[in-house]
Short mmCIF file of C-alpha atoms and ligand atoms in Angstrom, two decimals:
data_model
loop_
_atom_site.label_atom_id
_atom_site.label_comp_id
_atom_site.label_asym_id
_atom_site.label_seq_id
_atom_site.Cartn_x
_atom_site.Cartn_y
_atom_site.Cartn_z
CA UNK A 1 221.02 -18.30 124.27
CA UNK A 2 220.12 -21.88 123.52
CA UNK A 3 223.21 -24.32 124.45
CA UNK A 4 224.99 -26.10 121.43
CA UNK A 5 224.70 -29.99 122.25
CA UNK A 6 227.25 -31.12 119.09
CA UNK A 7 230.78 -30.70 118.09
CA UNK A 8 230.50 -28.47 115.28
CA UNK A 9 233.69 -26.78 113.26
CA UNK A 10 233.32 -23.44 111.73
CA UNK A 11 236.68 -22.85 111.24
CA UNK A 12 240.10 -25.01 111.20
CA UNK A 13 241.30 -25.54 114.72
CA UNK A 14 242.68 -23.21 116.04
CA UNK A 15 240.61 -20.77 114.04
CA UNK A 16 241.91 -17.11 112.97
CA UNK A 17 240.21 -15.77 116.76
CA UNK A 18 242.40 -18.36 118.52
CA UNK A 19 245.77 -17.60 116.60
CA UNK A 20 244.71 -14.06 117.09
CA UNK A 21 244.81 -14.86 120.95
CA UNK A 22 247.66 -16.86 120.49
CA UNK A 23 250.01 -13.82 119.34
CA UNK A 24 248.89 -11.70 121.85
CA UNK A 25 250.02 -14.32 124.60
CA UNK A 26 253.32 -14.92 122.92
CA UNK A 27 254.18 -11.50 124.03
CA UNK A 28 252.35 -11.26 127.10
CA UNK A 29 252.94 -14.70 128.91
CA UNK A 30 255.79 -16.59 129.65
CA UNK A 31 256.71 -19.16 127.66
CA UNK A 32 257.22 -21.88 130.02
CA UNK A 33 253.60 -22.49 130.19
CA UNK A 34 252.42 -24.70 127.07
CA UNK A 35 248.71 -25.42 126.30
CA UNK A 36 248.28 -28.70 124.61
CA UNK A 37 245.32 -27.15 121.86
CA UNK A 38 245.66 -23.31 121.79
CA UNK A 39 241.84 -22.61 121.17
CA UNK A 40 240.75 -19.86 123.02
CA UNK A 41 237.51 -20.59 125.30
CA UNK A 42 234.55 -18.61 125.82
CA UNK A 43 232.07 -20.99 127.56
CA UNK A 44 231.98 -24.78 128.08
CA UNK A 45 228.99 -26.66 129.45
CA UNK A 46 227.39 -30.52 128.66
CA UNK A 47 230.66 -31.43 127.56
CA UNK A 48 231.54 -29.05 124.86
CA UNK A 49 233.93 -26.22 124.97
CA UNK A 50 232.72 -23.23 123.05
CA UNK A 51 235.98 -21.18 121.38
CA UNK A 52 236.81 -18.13 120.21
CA UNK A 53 235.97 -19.10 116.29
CA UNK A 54 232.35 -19.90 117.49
CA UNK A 55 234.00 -23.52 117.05
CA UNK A 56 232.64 -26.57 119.73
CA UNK A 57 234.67 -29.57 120.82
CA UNK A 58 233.80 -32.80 122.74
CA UNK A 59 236.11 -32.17 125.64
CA UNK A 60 237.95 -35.88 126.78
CA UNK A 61 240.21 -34.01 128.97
CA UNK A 62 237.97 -32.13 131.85
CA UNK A 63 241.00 -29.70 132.27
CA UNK A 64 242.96 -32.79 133.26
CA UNK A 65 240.59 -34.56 135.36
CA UNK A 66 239.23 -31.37 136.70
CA UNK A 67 235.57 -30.63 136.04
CA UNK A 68 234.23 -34.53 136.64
CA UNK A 69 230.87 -32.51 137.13
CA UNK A 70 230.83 -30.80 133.88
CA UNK A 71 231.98 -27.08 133.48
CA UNK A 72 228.94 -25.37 134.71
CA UNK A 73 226.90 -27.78 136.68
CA UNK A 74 223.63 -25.81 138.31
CA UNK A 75 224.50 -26.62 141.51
CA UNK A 76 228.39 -25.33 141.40
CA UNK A 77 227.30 -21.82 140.05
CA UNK A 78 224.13 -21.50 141.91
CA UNK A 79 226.48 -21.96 145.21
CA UNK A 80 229.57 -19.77 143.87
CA UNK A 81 226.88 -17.21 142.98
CA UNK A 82 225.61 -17.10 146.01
CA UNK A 83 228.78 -17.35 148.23
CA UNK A 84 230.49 -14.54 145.59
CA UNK A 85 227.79 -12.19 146.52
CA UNK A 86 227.84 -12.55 150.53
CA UNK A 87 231.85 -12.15 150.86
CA UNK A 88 234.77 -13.76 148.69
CA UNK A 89 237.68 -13.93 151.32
CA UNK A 90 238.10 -13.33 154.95
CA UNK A 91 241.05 -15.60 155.30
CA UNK A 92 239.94 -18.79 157.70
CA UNK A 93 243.10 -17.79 159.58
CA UNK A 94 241.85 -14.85 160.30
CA UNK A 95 238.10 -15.09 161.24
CA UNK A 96 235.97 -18.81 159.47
CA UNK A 97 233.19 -19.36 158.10
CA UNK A 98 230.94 -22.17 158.19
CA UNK A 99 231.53 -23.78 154.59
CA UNK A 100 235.30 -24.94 154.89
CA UNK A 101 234.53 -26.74 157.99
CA UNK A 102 231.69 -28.00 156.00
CA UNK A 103 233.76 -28.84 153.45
CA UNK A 104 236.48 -30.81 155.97
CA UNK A 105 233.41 -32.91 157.11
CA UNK A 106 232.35 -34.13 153.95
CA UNK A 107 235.77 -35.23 153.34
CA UNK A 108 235.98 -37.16 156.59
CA UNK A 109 232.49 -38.49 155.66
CA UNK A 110 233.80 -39.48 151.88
CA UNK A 111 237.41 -40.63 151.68
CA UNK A 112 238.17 -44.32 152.93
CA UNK A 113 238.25 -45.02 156.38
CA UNK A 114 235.94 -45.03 159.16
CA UNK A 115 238.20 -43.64 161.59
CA UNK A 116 238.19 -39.97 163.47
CA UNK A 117 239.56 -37.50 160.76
CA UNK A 118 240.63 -34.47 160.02
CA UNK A 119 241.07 -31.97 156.83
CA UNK A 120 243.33 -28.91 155.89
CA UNK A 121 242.64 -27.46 152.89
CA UNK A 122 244.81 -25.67 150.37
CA UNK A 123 244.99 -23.99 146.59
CA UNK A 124 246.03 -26.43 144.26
CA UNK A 125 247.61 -30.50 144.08
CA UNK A 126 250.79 -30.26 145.10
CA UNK A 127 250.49 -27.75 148.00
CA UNK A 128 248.41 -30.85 149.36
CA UNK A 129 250.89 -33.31 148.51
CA UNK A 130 253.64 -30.98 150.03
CA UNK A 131 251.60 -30.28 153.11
CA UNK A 132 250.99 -34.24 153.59
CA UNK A 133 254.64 -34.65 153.80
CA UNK A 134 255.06 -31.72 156.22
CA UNK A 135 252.54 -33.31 158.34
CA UNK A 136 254.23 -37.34 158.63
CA UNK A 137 257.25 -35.88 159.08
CA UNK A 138 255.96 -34.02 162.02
CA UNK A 139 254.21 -36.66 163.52
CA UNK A 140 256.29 -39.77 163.08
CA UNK A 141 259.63 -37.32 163.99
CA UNK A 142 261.20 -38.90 161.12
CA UNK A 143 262.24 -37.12 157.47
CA UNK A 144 262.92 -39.97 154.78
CA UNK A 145 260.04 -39.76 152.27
CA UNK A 146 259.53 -43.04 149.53
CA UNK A 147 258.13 -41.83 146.07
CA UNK A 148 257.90 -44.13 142.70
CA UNK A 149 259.17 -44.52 138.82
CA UNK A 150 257.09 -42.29 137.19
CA UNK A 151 255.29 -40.22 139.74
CA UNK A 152 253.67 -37.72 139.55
CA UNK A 153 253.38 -35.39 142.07
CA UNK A 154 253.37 -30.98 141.61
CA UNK A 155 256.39 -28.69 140.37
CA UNK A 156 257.10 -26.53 144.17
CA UNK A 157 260.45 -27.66 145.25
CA UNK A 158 259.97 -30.21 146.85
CA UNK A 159 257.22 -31.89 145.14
CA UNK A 160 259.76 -31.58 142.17
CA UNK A 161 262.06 -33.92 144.12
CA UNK A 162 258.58 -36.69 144.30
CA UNK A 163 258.42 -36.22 140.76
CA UNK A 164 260.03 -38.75 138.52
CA UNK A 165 260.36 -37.44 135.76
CA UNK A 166 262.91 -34.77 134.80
CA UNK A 167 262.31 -33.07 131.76
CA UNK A 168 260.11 -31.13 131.28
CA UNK A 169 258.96 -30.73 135.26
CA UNK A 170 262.68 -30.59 137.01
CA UNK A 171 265.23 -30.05 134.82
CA UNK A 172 267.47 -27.21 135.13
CA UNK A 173 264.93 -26.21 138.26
CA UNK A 174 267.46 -28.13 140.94
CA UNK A 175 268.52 -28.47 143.75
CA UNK A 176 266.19 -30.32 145.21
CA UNK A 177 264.83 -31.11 148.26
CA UNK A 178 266.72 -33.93 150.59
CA UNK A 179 265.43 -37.01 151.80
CA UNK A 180 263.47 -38.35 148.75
CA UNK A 181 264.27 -41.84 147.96
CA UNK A 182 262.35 -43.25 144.91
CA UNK A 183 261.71 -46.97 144.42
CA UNK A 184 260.72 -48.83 141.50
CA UNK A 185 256.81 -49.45 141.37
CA UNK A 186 254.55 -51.76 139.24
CA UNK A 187 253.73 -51.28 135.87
CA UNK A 188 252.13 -54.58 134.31
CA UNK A 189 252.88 -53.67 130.84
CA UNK A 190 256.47 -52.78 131.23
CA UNK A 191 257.06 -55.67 134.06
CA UNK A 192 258.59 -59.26 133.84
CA UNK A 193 255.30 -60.98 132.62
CA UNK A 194 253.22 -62.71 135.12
CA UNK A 195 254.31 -60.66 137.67
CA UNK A 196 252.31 -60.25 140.74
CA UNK A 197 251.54 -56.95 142.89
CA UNK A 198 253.08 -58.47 146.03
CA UNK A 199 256.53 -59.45 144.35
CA UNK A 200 256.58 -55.28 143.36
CA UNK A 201 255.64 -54.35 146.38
CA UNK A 202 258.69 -56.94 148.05
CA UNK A 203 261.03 -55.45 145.64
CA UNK A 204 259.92 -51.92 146.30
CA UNK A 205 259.81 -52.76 150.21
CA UNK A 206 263.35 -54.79 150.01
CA UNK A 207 264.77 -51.25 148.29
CA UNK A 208 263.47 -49.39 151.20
CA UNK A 209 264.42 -51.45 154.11
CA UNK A 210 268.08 -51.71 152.72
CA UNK A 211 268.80 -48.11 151.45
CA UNK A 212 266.48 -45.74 153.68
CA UNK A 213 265.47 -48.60 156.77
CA UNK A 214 262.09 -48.64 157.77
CA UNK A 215 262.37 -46.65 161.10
CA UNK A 216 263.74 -43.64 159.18
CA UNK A 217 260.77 -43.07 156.82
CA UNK A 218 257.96 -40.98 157.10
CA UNK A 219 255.81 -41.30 154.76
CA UNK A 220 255.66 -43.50 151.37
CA UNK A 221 254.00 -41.41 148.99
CA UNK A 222 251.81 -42.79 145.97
CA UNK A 223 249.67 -42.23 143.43
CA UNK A 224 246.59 -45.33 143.59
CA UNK A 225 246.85 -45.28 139.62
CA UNK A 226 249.37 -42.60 138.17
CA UNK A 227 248.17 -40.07 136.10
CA UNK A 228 251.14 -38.19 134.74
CA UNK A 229 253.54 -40.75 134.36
CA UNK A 230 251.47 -42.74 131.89
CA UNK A 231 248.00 -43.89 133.97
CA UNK A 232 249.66 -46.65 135.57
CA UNK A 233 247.45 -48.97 137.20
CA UNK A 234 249.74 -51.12 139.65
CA UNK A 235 249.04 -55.06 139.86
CA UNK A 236 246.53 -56.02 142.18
CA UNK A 237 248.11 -56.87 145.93
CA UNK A 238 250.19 -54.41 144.97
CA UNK A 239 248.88 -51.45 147.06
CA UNK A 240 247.45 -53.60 150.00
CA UNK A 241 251.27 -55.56 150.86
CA UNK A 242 252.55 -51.46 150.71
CA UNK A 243 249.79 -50.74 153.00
CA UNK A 244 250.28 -53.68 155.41
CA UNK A 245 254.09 -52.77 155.63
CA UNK A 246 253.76 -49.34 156.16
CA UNK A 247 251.47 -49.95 159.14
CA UNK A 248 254.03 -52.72 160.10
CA UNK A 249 256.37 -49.67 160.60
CA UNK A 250 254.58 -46.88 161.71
CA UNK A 251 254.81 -45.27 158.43
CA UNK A 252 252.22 -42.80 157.11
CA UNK A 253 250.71 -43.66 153.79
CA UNK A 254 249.81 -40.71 151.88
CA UNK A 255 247.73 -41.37 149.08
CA UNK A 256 247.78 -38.86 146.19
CA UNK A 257 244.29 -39.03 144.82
CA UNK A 258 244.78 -35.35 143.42
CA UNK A 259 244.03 -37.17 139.90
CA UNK A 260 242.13 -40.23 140.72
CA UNK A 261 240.06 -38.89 143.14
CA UNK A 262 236.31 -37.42 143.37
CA UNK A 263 234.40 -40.60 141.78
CA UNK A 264 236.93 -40.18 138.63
CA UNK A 265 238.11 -44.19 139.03
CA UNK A 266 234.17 -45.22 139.41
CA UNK A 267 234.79 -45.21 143.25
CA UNK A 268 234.89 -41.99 145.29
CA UNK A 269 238.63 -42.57 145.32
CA UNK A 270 241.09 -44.77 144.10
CA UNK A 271 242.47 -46.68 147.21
CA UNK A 272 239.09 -47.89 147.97
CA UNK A 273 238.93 -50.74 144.73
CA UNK A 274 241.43 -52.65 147.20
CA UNK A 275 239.98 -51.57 150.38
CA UNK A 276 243.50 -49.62 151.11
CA UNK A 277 242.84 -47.19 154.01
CA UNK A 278 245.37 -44.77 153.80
CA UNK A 279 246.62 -42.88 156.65
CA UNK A 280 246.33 -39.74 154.78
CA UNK A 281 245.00 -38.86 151.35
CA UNK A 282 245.86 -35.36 149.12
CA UNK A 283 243.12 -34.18 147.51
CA UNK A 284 242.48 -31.48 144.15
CA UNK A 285 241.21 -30.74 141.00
CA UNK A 286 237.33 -32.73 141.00
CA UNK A 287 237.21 -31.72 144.33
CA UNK A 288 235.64 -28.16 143.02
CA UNK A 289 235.06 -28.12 139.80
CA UNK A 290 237.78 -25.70 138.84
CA UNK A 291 237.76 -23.62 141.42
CA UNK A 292 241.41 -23.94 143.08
CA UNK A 293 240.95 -26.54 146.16
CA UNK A 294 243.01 -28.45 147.17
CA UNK A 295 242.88 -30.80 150.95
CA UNK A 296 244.58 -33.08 152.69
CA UNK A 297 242.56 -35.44 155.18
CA UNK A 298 243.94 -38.59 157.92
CA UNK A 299 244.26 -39.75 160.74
CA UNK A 300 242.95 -36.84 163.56
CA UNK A 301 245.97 -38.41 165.26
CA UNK A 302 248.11 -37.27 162.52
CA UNK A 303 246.77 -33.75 161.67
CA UNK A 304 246.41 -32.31 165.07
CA UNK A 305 250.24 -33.37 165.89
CA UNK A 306 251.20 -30.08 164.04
CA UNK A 307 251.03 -27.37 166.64
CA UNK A 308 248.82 -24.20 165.94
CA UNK A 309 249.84 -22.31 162.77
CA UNK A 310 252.15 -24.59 161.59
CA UNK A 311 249.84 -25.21 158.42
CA UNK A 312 247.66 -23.00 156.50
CA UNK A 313 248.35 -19.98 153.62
CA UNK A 314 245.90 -16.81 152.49
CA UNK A 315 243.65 -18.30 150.57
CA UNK A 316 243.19 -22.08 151.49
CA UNK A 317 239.79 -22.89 151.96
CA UNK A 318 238.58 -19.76 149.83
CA UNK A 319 235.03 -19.92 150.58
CA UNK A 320 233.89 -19.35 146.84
CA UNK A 321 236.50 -22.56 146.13
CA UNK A 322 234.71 -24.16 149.20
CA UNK A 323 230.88 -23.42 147.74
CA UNK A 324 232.04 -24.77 144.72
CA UNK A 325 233.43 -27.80 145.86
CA UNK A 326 229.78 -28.37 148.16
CA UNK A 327 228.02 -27.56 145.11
CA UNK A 328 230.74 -30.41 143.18
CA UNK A 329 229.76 -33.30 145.95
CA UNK A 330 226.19 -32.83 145.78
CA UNK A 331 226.40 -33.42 142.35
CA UNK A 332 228.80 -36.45 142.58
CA UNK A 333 226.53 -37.86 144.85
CA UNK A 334 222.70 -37.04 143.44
CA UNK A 335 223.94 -38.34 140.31
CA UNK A 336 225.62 -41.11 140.90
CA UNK A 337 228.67 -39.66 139.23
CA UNK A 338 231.10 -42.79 140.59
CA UNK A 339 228.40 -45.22 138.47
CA UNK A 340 228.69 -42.72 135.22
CA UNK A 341 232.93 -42.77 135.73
CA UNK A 342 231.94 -46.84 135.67
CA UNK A 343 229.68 -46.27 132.75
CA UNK A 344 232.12 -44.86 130.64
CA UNK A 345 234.76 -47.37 131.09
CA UNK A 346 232.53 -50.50 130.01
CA UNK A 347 232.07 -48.44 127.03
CA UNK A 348 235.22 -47.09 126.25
CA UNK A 349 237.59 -49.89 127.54
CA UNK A 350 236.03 -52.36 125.01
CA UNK A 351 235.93 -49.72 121.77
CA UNK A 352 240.17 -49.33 122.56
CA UNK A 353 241.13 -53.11 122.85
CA UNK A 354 239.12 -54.08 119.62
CA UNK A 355 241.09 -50.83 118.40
CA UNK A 356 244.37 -52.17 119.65
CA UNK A 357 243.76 -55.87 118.38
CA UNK A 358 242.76 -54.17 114.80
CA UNK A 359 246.01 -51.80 114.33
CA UNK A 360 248.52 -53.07 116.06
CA UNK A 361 249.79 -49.44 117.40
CA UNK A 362 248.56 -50.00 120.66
CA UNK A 363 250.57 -52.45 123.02
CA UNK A 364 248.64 -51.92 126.13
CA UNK A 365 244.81 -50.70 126.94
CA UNK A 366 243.89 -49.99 130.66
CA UNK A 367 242.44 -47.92 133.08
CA UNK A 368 238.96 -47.79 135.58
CA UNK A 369 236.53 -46.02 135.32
CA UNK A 370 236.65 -42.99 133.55
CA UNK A 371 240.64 -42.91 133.81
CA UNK A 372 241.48 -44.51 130.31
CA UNK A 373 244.60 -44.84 128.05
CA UNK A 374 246.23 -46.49 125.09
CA UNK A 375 249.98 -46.78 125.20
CA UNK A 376 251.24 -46.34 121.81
CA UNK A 377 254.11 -49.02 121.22
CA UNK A 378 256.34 -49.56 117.75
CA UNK A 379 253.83 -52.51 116.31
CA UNK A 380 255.06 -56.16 117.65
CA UNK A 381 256.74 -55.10 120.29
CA UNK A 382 256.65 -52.53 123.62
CA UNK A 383 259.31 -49.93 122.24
CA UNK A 384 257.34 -46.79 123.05
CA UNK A 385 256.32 -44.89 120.40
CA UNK A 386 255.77 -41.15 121.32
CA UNK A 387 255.24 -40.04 117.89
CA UNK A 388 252.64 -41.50 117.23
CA UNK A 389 250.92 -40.52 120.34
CA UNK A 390 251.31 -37.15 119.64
CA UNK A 391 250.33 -37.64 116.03
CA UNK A 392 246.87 -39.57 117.17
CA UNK A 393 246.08 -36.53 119.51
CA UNK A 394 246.88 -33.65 117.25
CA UNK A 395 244.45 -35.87 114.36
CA UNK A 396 241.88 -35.45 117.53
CA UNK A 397 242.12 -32.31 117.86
CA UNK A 398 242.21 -31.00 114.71
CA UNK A 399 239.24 -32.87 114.28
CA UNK A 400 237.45 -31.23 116.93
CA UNK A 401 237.89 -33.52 120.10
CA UNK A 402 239.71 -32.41 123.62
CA UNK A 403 242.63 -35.85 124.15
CA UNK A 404 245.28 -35.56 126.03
CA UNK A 405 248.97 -37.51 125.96
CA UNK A 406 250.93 -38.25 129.15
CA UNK A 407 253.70 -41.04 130.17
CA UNK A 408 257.10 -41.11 131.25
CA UNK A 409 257.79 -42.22 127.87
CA UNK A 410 255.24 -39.55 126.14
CA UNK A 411 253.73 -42.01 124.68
CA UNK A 412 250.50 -42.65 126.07
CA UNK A 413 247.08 -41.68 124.92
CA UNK A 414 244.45 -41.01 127.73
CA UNK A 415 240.84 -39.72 127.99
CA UNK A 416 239.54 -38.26 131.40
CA UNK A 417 235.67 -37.17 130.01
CA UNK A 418 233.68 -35.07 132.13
CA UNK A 419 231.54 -37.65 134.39
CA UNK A 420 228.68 -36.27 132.73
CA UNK A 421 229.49 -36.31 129.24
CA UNK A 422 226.42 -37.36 127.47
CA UNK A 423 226.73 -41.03 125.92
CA UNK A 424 226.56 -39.68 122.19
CA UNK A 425 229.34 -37.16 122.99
CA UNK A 426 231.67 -40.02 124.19
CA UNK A 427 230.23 -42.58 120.90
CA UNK A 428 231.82 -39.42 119.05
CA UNK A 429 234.49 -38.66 120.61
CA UNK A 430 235.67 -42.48 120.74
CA UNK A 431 234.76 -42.76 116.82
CA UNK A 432 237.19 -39.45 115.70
CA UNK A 433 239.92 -41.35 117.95
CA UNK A 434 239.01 -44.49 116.25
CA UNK A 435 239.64 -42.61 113.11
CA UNK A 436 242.42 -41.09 113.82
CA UNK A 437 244.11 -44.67 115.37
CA UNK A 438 243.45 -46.08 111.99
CA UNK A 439 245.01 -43.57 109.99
CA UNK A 440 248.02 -43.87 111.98
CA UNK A 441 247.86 -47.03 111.78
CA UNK A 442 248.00 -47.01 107.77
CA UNK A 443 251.09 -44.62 108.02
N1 PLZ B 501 249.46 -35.05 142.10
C1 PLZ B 501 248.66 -37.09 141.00
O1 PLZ B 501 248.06 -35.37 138.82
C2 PLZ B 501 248.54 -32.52 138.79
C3 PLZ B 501 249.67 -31.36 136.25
C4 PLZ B 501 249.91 -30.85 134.89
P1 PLZ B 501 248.44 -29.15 140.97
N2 PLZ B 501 248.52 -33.10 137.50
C5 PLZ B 501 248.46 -32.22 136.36
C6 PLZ B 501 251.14 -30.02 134.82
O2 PLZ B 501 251.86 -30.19 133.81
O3 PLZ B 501 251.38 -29.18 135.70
C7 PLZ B 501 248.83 -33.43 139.97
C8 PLZ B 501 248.60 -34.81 139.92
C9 PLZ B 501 248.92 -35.61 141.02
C10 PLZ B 501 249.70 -33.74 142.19
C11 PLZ B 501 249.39 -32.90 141.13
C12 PLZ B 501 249.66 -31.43 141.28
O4 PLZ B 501 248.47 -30.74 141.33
O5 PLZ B 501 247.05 -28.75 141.35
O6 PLZ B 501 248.76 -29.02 139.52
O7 PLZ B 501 249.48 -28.53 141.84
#
């Protein structure tokens, strides 16, 4: 079978396969799980996903900043091959084996820091993120945890309380978990104008210190650039003054780099474009290409405060999920995959401001690396405008091409390409968006 290198449509999208599919699941799965394009896959690779209509789309979502290697790269199957044929569970619980600890040291070896680390590893996001928390708390004996507007952090219970946003990821799923005080961030777009990372992080801190009191938190939690909450990248200073003050006061910083993490910003992770060394940092989704992996990694210090099987579960550390992910950083790091995340900003970054300057439905452009979004605002002004968010996307993707929306506000546009994606893939993917921007635009 030779591989299809071009977006081709056979059909409309979905095609009569897909809405074939698409009955069958409306009786078979539960409707509380939504798909954002309901095509049904049967192979991806170089960028393209393959569906059931024999159609092919440029894929600008990686499974939400998933597959940063592509959705087959060589050296993720060769490995998951091989590991799936000597044994696919044992439980490291119950008796190891050598590739999680493997795993653990490259992430000692990769995220920020040159200190003496540690790594736990788990099944998805916010099982890390929850995990993190359990962790602080046991080693600073304190329980107050200090989230953000518009995090982003998992839908368990109490990663539902870290989340900010309430429909459609909490409401109706209460009550929540205690001890979760949420402070107001930094969002340049949305801010006073002219306002600098430190004075958000000296509101932010001022909330804490009155309201919680520094000696009774454990851990501020936060996303380096949000992802669900609109790709939110804070002012600079903003993340270092946090830093400095939770060091100040003995509190953990637990960087969620579930989304921004595994060379998707252009750096290996997000904290490290200020040089923020946080204490401990919740790993996911690039770190195996798909296979569910999920880690958290800090401060030995920190880790080895929780007594002997007071963290782990069945399947963390599954060695297939932990071939995969070796398999994953071999190809971050042989191809430079941080420099291709970089790549695709300088091209993309420039195609959406011209885009924004030209139409006028676009108040704000931003992002690193290969973390990019347009915030769709009512022209003249920043009244968000989730409509036509949602109508640029569904243009997209009728037209063949993978976007995805996100935002507090739903009205934000953003494209997380495989760190692969071949450059003609992204010209084309960039020029149906372009398209479709316009259009709106002309409404
Ligand atoms: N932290 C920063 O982005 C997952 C979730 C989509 P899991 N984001 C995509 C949805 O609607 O469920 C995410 C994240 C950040 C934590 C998580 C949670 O990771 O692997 O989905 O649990």
């Amino acid at each position: 079978m030779t591989a299809t290198t071009h977006r081709r449509l056979r059909t409309e999208i979905p095609g009569p396969a897909s809405r074939a599919l698409q009955r069958r699941r409306a009786r078979a799965v539960a409707a509380g799980l939504s798909s954002v394009l309901p095509v049904y896959v049967t192979s991806a690779e170089g960028g393209l996903l393959t569906d059931a209509d024999g159609n092919t789309l440029i894929d600008l979502g990686s499974g939400i900043a998933v597959t940063n290697v592509g959705h087959s790269a060589p050296a993720v199957v060769d490995r998951v091959r091989e590991q799936a044929g000597r044994f696919t569970h044992t439980c490291f619980m119950v008796a190891p084996y050598e590739g999680y600890v493997r795993v653990c040291e490259e992430l000692a070896e990769l995220t920020p820091g040159e200190h003496e680390k540690r790594s736990v590893l788990f099944n998805s996001g916010a099982e890390a993120v929850e995990n993190a928390v359990k962790i602080a708390r046991v080693a600073t004996g304190r329980q107050a945890v200090v989230v953000f507007d518009h995090a982003y952090h998992g839908r368990t219970n109490l990663t539902m309380a870290l989340t900010a946003k309430s429909v459609p990821y909490k409401h109706g799923f209460g009550p929540f978990a205690p001890e979760v005080y949420r402070v107001p961030g930094s969002y340049p777009f949305r801010d006073a104008p002219g306002r600098t990372g430190e004075q958000a992080a000296a509101a932010a801190i001022d909330r804490i210190e009155k309201q919680v009191g520094a000696d009774a938190v454990a851990a501020v939690v936060i996303e380096p650039v949000q992802g669900e909450g609109g790709f939110v990248e804070p002012a600079p200073g903003f993340l270092p003054a946090l830093s400095r003050w939770c060091t100040r006061h003995g509190v953990v910083l637990v960087a969620d780099e579930v989304q921004t993490g595994f060379c998707r910003t252009g750096d290996w992770f997000a904290c490290e474009h200020e040089n923020v060394i946080p204490d401990l940092v919740a790993t996911a989704k690039g770190i195996a290409a798909g296979l569910p992996l999920a880690a958290v990694t800090g401060r030995a210090e920190l880790l080895d405060a929780v007594p002997p099987g007071g963290l782990g579960g069945t399947y963390g550390g599954n060695p297939v999920a932990c071939a995969a992910a070796l398999g994953a950083i071999e190809t971050m790091r042989a191809d430079d995959l941080a420099g291709a995340a970089r790549g695709i900003g300088g091209t993309v970054l420039p195609r959406l401001r011209a885009l924004a300057a030209e139409t006028g439905v676009i108040g704000d452009v931003r992002g690193r690396g290969a973390m990019l979004a347009a915030e769709f605002v009512v022209p003249g002004g920043t009244e968000p405008d989730p409509a036509a968010a949602g109508r640029v996307a569904a243009a997209c993707h009728a037209a063949g091409v993978v976007v995805l929306t996100c935002g507090t506000y739903g009205n934000v546009l953003r494209l997380l390409p495989p760190l692969s994606l071949p450059a003609d893939l992204l010209d084309e993917g960039l020029s149906v968006l372009e398209h479709a921007v316009r259009q709106e635009a002309a409404r």
